[in-house]
Amino acid sequence: MSSQGTADTVHRHQQLGLSDGEVLDMYKYMLLARKFDERCLLLQRAGKINFHVSGVGQEAAQVGAAFGLDRDHDYYLPYYRDYGFVLAVGMTPRELMLSAFAKAEDPNSGGRQMPGHFGHKKLRIVTGSSPVTTQVPHAVGFALAAKMKKQKFVSFVTFGEGSSNQGDFHEGANFAGVHKLPVIIMCENNQYAISVPIHKQLSGKISDRALGYGFPGLRVDGNDALEVYAAVKEARQRAIAGEGPTLIEAMMYRLSPHSTSDNDLAYRTKEEVEENWKKDGVLRMKNYLMDCGIWDEARDVDLASQLALEMKEATEYADNAPYPKPEDTLTHVYADSEEGGR
Protein backbone atom coordinates (compact mmCIF):
# COMPACT_ATOMS: atom_id res chain seq x y z
CA MET A 1 0.00 0.00 0.00
CA SER A 2 1.45 3.36 -0.97
CA SER A 3 1.04 6.68 0.82
CA GLN A 4 -2.29 8.40 0.22
CA GLY A 5 -2.95 12.12 -0.11
CA THR A 6 -1.61 14.68 -2.52
CA ALA A 7 1.35 13.86 -4.71
CA ASP A 8 3.56 16.39 -2.94
CA THR A 9 2.84 15.04 0.58
CA VAL A 10 6.08 14.12 2.33
CA HIS A 11 5.58 12.34 5.60
CA ARG A 12 7.84 12.71 8.59
CA HIS A 13 9.61 9.36 8.15
CA GLN A 14 10.34 10.23 4.53
CA GLN A 15 11.85 13.55 5.59
CA LEU A 16 14.18 11.50 7.80
CA GLY A 17 15.20 9.31 4.87
CA LEU A 18 13.10 6.26 5.79
CA SER A 19 10.97 4.47 3.22
CA ASP A 20 7.43 3.30 3.89
CA GLY A 21 8.77 -0.25 4.11
CA GLU A 22 11.39 0.69 6.68
CA VAL A 23 8.97 2.46 8.98
CA LEU A 24 6.56 -0.48 8.70
CA ASP A 25 9.44 -2.75 9.72
CA MET A 26 10.01 -0.51 12.73
CA TYR A 27 6.44 -1.07 13.82
CA LYS A 28 6.72 -4.82 13.22
CA TYR A 29 9.74 -5.11 15.51
CA MET A 30 8.09 -2.99 18.19
CA LEU A 31 4.99 -5.18 18.12
CA LEU A 32 7.11 -8.35 18.02
CA ALA A 33 8.93 -7.26 21.18
CA ARG A 34 5.58 -6.56 22.84
CA LYS A 35 4.29 -10.01 21.89
CA PHE A 36 7.46 -11.59 23.29
CA ASP A 37 6.96 -9.79 26.60
CA GLU A 38 3.32 -10.85 26.79
CA ARG A 39 4.19 -14.48 26.08
CA CYS A 40 6.98 -14.55 28.67
CA LEU A 41 4.65 -13.18 31.34
CA LEU A 42 2.19 -15.99 30.65
CA LEU A 43 4.98 -18.59 30.63
CA GLN A 44 6.31 -17.39 33.97
CA ARG A 45 2.88 -17.47 35.55
CA ALA A 46 2.39 -20.99 34.21
CA GLY A 47 5.67 -22.11 35.77
CA LYS A 48 7.31 -22.77 32.40
CA ILE A 49 10.08 -20.19 32.87
CA ASN A 50 11.52 -18.92 36.12
CA PHE A 51 11.93 -15.20 35.64
CA HIS A 52 11.31 -12.35 33.21
CA VAL A 53 12.32 -8.70 33.11
CA SER A 54 9.93 -6.75 30.91
CA GLY A 55 10.62 -4.06 28.32
CA VAL A 56 7.00 -2.99 27.87
CA GLY A 57 6.87 0.74 27.20
CA GLN A 58 10.44 0.98 25.92
CA GLU A 59 10.13 -0.63 22.49
CA ALA A 60 9.88 2.61 20.50
CA ALA A 61 13.23 3.94 21.66
CA GLN A 62 14.91 0.56 21.28
CA VAL A 63 13.76 -0.06 17.72
CA GLY A 64 14.22 3.54 16.66
CA ALA A 65 17.82 3.41 17.87
CA ALA A 66 18.53 0.14 16.06
CA PHE A 67 17.40 1.64 12.76
CA GLY A 68 19.71 4.62 13.29
CA LEU A 69 22.78 2.39 13.43
CA ASP A 70 24.73 0.38 10.84
CA ARG A 71 23.48 -3.13 11.46
CA ASP A 72 26.32 -4.62 9.39
CA HIS A 73 29.24 -3.01 11.23
CA ASP A 74 28.44 -1.44 14.60
CA TYR A 75 28.83 -3.13 18.00
CA TYR A 76 26.06 -3.27 20.57
CA LEU A 77 26.08 -3.45 24.35
CA PRO A 78 22.40 -3.49 25.33
CA TYR A 79 20.92 -3.79 28.79
CA TYR A 80 18.46 -6.34 30.09
CA ARG A 81 15.22 -4.77 28.81
CA ASP A 82 16.33 -4.33 25.20
CA TYR A 83 14.22 -7.00 23.48
CA GLY A 84 13.05 -4.57 20.81
CA PHE A 85 16.63 -3.56 20.10
CA VAL A 86 18.12 -7.04 19.77
CA LEU A 87 15.21 -8.21 17.61
CA ALA A 88 15.68 -5.23 15.30
CA VAL A 89 19.41 -5.93 14.87
CA GLY A 90 18.82 -9.56 14.00
CA MET A 91 18.03 -11.84 16.92
CA THR A 92 15.03 -14.11 16.45
CA PRO A 93 12.09 -14.92 18.73
CA ARG A 94 13.37 -18.49 18.90
CA GLU A 95 16.77 -17.32 20.17
CA LEU A 96 15.15 -15.15 22.84
CA MET A 97 12.87 -17.99 23.91
CA LEU A 98 15.81 -20.39 24.18
CA SER A 99 17.31 -17.90 26.62
CA ALA A 100 14.05 -17.57 28.57
CA PHE A 101 13.89 -21.35 28.93
CA ALA A 102 17.66 -21.56 29.72
CA LYS A 103 18.31 -24.12 27.01
CA ALA A 104 21.62 -25.28 25.59
CA GLU A 105 21.04 -23.73 22.15
CA ASP A 106 20.63 -20.25 23.63
CA PRO A 107 23.10 -18.09 21.67
CA ASN A 108 23.43 -15.59 24.53
CA SER A 109 25.05 -17.85 27.09
CA GLY A 110 24.09 -21.45 26.34
CA GLY A 111 21.40 -21.23 29.01
CA ARG A 112 23.86 -20.21 31.73
CA GLN A 113 22.69 -16.66 32.43
CA MET A 114 19.34 -15.12 33.29
CA PRO A 115 17.21 -13.90 30.36
CA GLY A 116 18.05 -10.42 29.15
CA HIS A 117 21.81 -10.96 29.34
CA PHE A 118 22.18 -10.67 25.61
CA GLY A 119 25.15 -11.84 23.59
CA HIS A 120 25.44 -12.81 19.93
CA LYS A 121 28.86 -12.93 18.33
CA LYS A 122 27.61 -13.01 14.73
CA LEU A 123 25.45 -9.92 15.30
CA ARG A 124 28.18 -8.14 17.32
CA ILE A 125 26.04 -8.05 20.46
CA VAL A 126 28.50 -8.08 23.34
CA THR A 127 27.64 -10.25 26.33
CA GLY A 128 26.56 -8.30 29.39
CA SER A 129 26.89 -9.23 33.04
CA SER A 130 24.51 -8.85 35.97
CA PRO A 131 26.14 -5.84 37.71
CA VAL A 132 24.38 -2.87 36.15
CA THR A 133 26.25 -0.35 33.98
CA THR A 134 29.41 -2.41 33.58
CA GLN A 135 28.65 -2.42 29.85
CA VAL A 136 29.43 1.31 29.56
CA PRO A 137 33.22 1.08 30.00
CA HIS A 138 33.17 -2.02 27.80
CA ALA A 139 31.45 -0.03 25.05
CA VAL A 140 34.05 2.68 25.44
CA GLY A 141 36.73 0.02 25.02
CA PHE A 142 35.22 -1.11 21.73
CA ALA A 143 35.14 2.51 20.59
CA LEU A 144 38.80 2.90 21.52
CA ALA A 145 39.59 -0.16 19.38
CA ALA A 146 37.72 1.40 16.45
CA LYS A 147 39.78 4.57 16.76
CA MET A 148 43.12 2.76 17.19
CA LYS A 149 42.46 0.46 14.23
CA LYS A 150 40.95 3.28 12.15
CA GLN A 151 37.82 1.22 11.54
CA LYS A 152 34.49 2.82 10.66
CA PHE A 153 32.16 1.47 13.31
CA VAL A 154 30.63 2.85 16.46
CA SER A 155 29.70 1.13 19.70
CA PHE A 156 26.23 1.69 21.09
CA VAL A 157 25.38 1.13 24.74
CA THR A 158 22.16 1.41 26.74
CA PHE A 159 21.26 1.42 30.43
CA GLY A 160 18.51 2.62 32.75
CA GLU A 161 18.43 5.94 34.58
CA GLY A 162 18.88 4.26 37.96
CA SER A 163 22.27 2.89 36.93
CA SER A 164 23.37 6.26 35.55
CA ASN A 165 24.48 7.04 39.10
CA GLN A 166 26.99 4.20 39.08
CA GLY A 167 30.67 4.97 38.75
CA ASP A 168 30.97 2.87 35.60
CA PHE A 169 28.86 5.37 33.68
CA HIS A 170 30.92 8.35 34.80
CA GLU A 171 34.28 6.68 34.26
CA GLY A 172 33.27 5.47 30.82
CA ALA A 173 31.85 8.84 29.79
CA ASN A 174 34.93 10.68 31.01
CA PHE A 175 37.33 8.41 29.12
CA ALA A 176 35.20 8.61 25.96
CA GLY A 177 35.13 12.40 26.16
CA VAL A 178 38.86 12.76 26.74
CA HIS A 179 39.70 10.59 23.73
CA LYS A 180 36.76 11.64 21.50
CA LEU A 181 35.72 8.04 20.95
CA PRO A 182 33.02 6.82 18.53
CA VAL A 183 30.51 5.67 21.12
CA ILE A 184 26.81 6.46 21.55
CA ILE A 185 25.61 6.27 25.14
CA MET A 186 21.83 6.03 25.47
CA CYS A 187 19.97 6.13 28.78
CA GLU A 188 16.49 4.60 28.65
CA ASN A 189 14.94 6.77 31.33
CA ASN A 190 11.82 4.81 32.30
CA GLN A 191 11.36 6.87 35.50
CA TYR A 192 11.73 4.03 38.02
CA ALA A 193 14.84 2.29 39.33
CA ILE A 194 13.03 -0.84 40.51
CA SER A 195 10.84 0.93 43.08
CA VAL A 196 12.53 4.33 43.34
CA PRO A 197 10.87 7.15 41.32
CA ILE A 198 13.00 9.51 39.30
CA HIS A 199 12.57 12.50 41.62
CA LYS A 200 14.31 10.52 44.37
CA GLN A 201 17.15 9.39 42.09
CA LEU A 202 18.27 12.43 40.16
CA SER A 203 18.77 16.16 40.35
CA GLY A 204 18.49 17.65 36.88
CA LYS A 205 18.73 15.90 33.52
CA ILE A 206 20.98 12.94 32.79
CA SER A 207 21.64 14.42 29.35
CA ASP A 208 23.18 17.52 30.98
CA ARG A 209 25.91 15.36 32.49
CA ALA A 210 27.54 15.10 29.07
CA LEU A 211 28.62 18.75 29.36
CA GLY A 212 30.96 17.85 32.19
CA TYR A 213 32.69 15.32 29.97
CA GLY A 214 33.02 17.56 26.94
CA PHE A 215 30.53 16.14 24.47
CA PRO A 216 26.89 16.74 23.47
CA GLY A 217 23.94 15.44 25.45
CA LEU A 218 20.32 15.61 24.41
CA ARG A 219 16.94 14.52 25.75
CA VAL A 220 14.44 12.95 23.34
CA ASP A 221 10.92 11.54 23.50
CA GLY A 222 11.47 7.83 23.96
CA ASN A 223 7.89 7.07 22.96
CA ASP A 224 8.62 8.49 19.51
CA ALA A 225 10.63 5.97 17.47
CA LEU A 226 11.30 8.49 14.71
CA GLU A 227 12.72 11.09 17.09
CA VAL A 228 15.05 8.50 18.61
CA TYR A 229 16.04 7.29 15.15
CA ALA A 230 17.00 10.82 14.08
CA ALA A 231 19.03 11.43 17.25
CA VAL A 232 20.95 8.16 16.99
CA LYS A 233 21.58 8.57 13.28
CA GLU A 234 23.03 12.05 13.84
CA ALA A 235 25.12 10.81 16.78
CA ARG A 236 26.50 8.05 14.59
CA GLN A 237 27.44 10.53 11.86
CA ARG A 238 29.29 12.63 14.45
CA ALA A 239 31.11 9.60 15.79
CA ILE A 240 32.20 8.32 12.37
CA ALA A 241 33.41 11.82 11.49
CA GLY A 242 35.73 11.74 14.50
CA GLU A 243 33.71 14.21 16.56
CA GLY A 244 33.39 11.91 19.58
CA PRO A 245 30.61 10.57 21.78
CA THR A 246 26.99 11.59 22.26
CA LEU A 247 24.82 11.01 25.32
CA ILE A 248 21.12 10.49 24.54
CA GLU A 249 18.50 10.46 27.28
CA ALA A 250 15.33 8.83 25.94
CA MET A 251 12.36 9.66 28.15
CA MET A 252 9.77 6.91 28.51
CA TYR A 253 7.76 5.04 31.13
CA ARG A 254 8.04 1.46 32.35
CA LEU A 255 4.48 0.22 31.83
CA SER A 256 5.09 -3.15 33.48
CA PRO A 257 6.48 -4.10 36.88
CA HIS A 258 10.26 -4.16 37.18
CA SER A 259 10.20 -7.94 36.79
CA THR A 260 7.93 -10.89 37.42
CA SER A 261 9.02 -10.82 41.08
CA ASP A 262 7.92 -7.19 41.56
CA ASN A 263 4.61 -5.75 42.78
CA ASP A 264 4.71 -2.28 41.20
CA LEU A 265 1.46 -1.16 42.83
CA ALA A 266 3.35 -1.06 46.12
CA TYR A 267 5.17 2.09 44.95
CA ARG A 268 2.98 3.63 42.22
CA THR A 269 -0.74 3.94 41.57
CA LYS A 270 -2.85 2.11 39.03
CA GLU A 271 -4.04 5.49 37.75
CA GLU A 272 -0.46 6.61 37.04
CA VAL A 273 0.21 3.51 34.99
CA GLU A 274 -3.07 3.78 33.09
CA GLU A 275 -2.35 7.42 32.23
CA ASN A 276 1.01 6.46 30.76
CA TRP A 277 -0.51 3.68 28.66
CA LYS A 278 -2.09 6.49 26.64
CA LYS A 279 1.43 7.52 25.57
CA ASP A 280 2.50 3.99 24.57
CA GLY A 281 5.05 4.14 21.74
CA VAL A 282 3.68 1.06 19.97
CA LEU A 283 0.20 2.55 19.76
CA ARG A 284 1.70 5.88 18.74
CA MET A 285 3.53 4.30 15.81
CA LYS A 286 0.42 2.40 14.72
CA ASN A 287 -1.60 5.62 14.69
CA TYR A 288 1.15 7.42 12.79
CA LEU A 289 1.22 4.75 10.08
CA MET A 290 -2.55 4.94 9.73
CA ASP A 291 -2.43 8.73 9.49
CA CYS A 292 0.12 8.35 6.69
CA GLY A 293 -2.25 6.01 4.83
CA ILE A 294 0.19 3.10 4.74
CA TRP A 295 -1.53 0.93 7.36
CA ASP A 296 -5.02 -0.09 8.40
CA GLU A 297 -6.82 -2.16 11.02
CA ALA A 298 -7.16 -5.23 8.81
CA ARG A 299 -3.41 -5.37 8.17
CA ASP A 300 -2.78 -4.77 11.87
CA VAL A 301 -4.93 -7.75 12.82
CA ASP A 302 -3.12 -9.90 10.25
CA LEU A 303 0.28 -8.82 11.56
CA ALA A 304 -0.69 -9.51 15.17
CA SER A 305 -1.83 -13.01 14.16
CA GLN A 306 1.39 -13.64 12.24
CA LEU A 307 3.57 -12.53 15.16
CA ALA A 308 1.52 -14.58 17.63
CA LEU A 309 2.16 -17.64 15.46
CA GLU A 310 5.90 -16.87 15.35
CA MET A 311 5.91 -16.61 19.12
CA LYS A 312 3.98 -19.87 19.51
CA GLU A 313 6.44 -21.71 17.27
CA ALA A 314 9.42 -20.20 19.10
CA THR A 315 7.94 -21.18 22.46
CA GLU A 316 7.26 -24.76 21.42
CA TYR A 317 10.77 -25.14 20.00
CA ALA A 318 12.43 -23.75 23.12
CA ASP A 319 10.22 -25.78 25.46
CA ASN A 320 11.27 -29.01 23.74
CA ALA A 321 14.96 -28.12 23.31
CA PRO A 322 17.54 -29.83 25.58
CA TYR A 323 19.02 -28.22 28.66
CA PRO A 324 22.79 -27.70 28.98
CA LYS A 325 24.73 -30.79 30.03
CA PRO A 326 26.57 -30.59 33.38
CA GLU A 327 29.78 -31.74 31.70
CA ASP A 328 29.63 -28.70 29.39
CA THR A 329 29.70 -26.22 32.27
CA LEU A 330 33.19 -24.95 31.41
CA THR A 331 32.68 -24.87 27.64
CA HIS A 332 33.76 -21.46 26.27
CA VAL A 333 35.15 -20.48 29.67
CA TYR A 334 38.75 -21.44 28.88
CA ALA A 335 40.68 -21.36 25.62
CA ASP A 336 41.37 -24.62 23.83
CA SER A 337 44.86 -26.02 24.41
CA GLU A 338 45.96 -25.32 20.86
CA GLU A 339 44.99 -21.68 21.38
CA GLY A 340 47.24 -21.20 24.33
CA GLY A 341 46.23 -23.78 26.89
CA ARG A 342 44.19 -23.49 30.03
CSV table of N, CA and C in Angstrom, one decimal, residues 75-79 82 133 135-137 139-140 155-159 183-187:
chain,number,residue,atom,x,y,z
A,75,TYR,N,28.8,-2.2,16.9
A,75,TYR,CA,28.8,-3.1,18.0
A,75,TYR,C,27.8,-2.6,19.0
A,76,TYR,N,27.2,-3.6,19.7
A,76,TYR,CA,26.1,-3.3,20.6
A,76,TYR,C,26.3,-3.8,22.0
A,77,LEU,N,26.0,-3.0,23.0
A,77,LEU,CA,26.1,-3.5,24.3
A,77,LEU,C,24.8,-3.1,25.0
A,78,PRO,N,23.7,-3.8,24.8
A,78,PRO,CA,22.4,-3.5,25.3
A,78,PRO,C,22.3,-3.9,26.8
A,79,TYR,N,21.2,-3.4,27.4
A,79,TYR,CA,20.9,-3.8,28.8
A,79,TYR,C,19.7,-4.7,28.8
A,82,ASP,N,16.2,-4.7,26.6
A,82,ASP,CA,16.3,-4.3,25.2
A,82,ASP,C,15.9,-5.4,24.2
A,133,THR,N,25.4,-1.4,34.6
A,133,THR,CA,26.3,-0.3,34.0
A,133,THR,C,27.7,-0.8,33.6
A,135,GLN,N,28.5,-2.4,31.3
A,135,GLN,CA,28.7,-2.4,29.9
A,135,GLN,C,29.1,-1.1,29.3
A,136,VAL,N,29.0,0.0,30.1
A,136,VAL,CA,29.4,1.3,29.6
A,136,VAL,C,30.9,1.4,29.3
A,137,PRO,N,31.8,1.1,30.3
A,137,PRO,CA,33.2,1.1,30.0
A,137,PRO,C,33.6,0.1,28.9
A,139,ALA,N,31.8,-0.7,26.3
A,139,ALA,CA,31.4,0.0,25.0
A,139,ALA,C,32.5,1.0,24.7
A,140,VAL,N,33.0,1.7,25.7
A,140,VAL,CA,34.1,2.7,25.4
A,140,VAL,C,35.3,2.0,25.0
A,155,SER,N,30.3,2.0,18.7
A,155,SER,CA,29.7,1.1,19.7
A,155,SER,C,28.5,1.9,20.3
A,156,PHE,N,27.5,1.1,20.6
A,156,PHE,CA,26.2,1.7,21.1
A,156,PHE,C,25.9,1.0,22.4
A,157,VAL,N,25.6,1.7,23.4
A,157,VAL,CA,25.4,1.1,24.7
A,157,VAL,C,24.1,1.8,25.4
A,158,THR,N,23.4,0.9,26.1
A,158,THR,CA,22.2,1.4,26.7
A,158,THR,C,22.2,1.0,28.2
A,159,PHE,N,21.4,1.7,29.0
A,159,PHE,CA,21.3,1.4,30.4
A,159,PHE,C,20.1,2.2,30.9
A,183,VAL,N,31.5,6.4,20.3
A,183,VAL,CA,30.5,5.7,21.1
A,183,VAL,C,29.2,6.5,21.3
A,184,ILE,N,28.1,5.8,21.3
A,184,ILE,CA,26.8,6.5,21.5
A,184,ILE,C,26.3,5.9,22.8
A,185,ILE,N,26.0,6.7,23.8
A,185,ILE,CA,25.6,6.3,25.1
A,185,ILE,C,24.1,6.7,25.3
A,186,MET,N,23.3,5.7,25.4
A,186,MET,CA,21.8,6.0,25.5
A,186,MET,C,21.2,5.5,26.8
A,187,CYS,N,20.7,6.5,27.5
A,187,CYS,CA,20.0,6.1,28.8
A,187,CYS,C,18.5,6.0,28.5
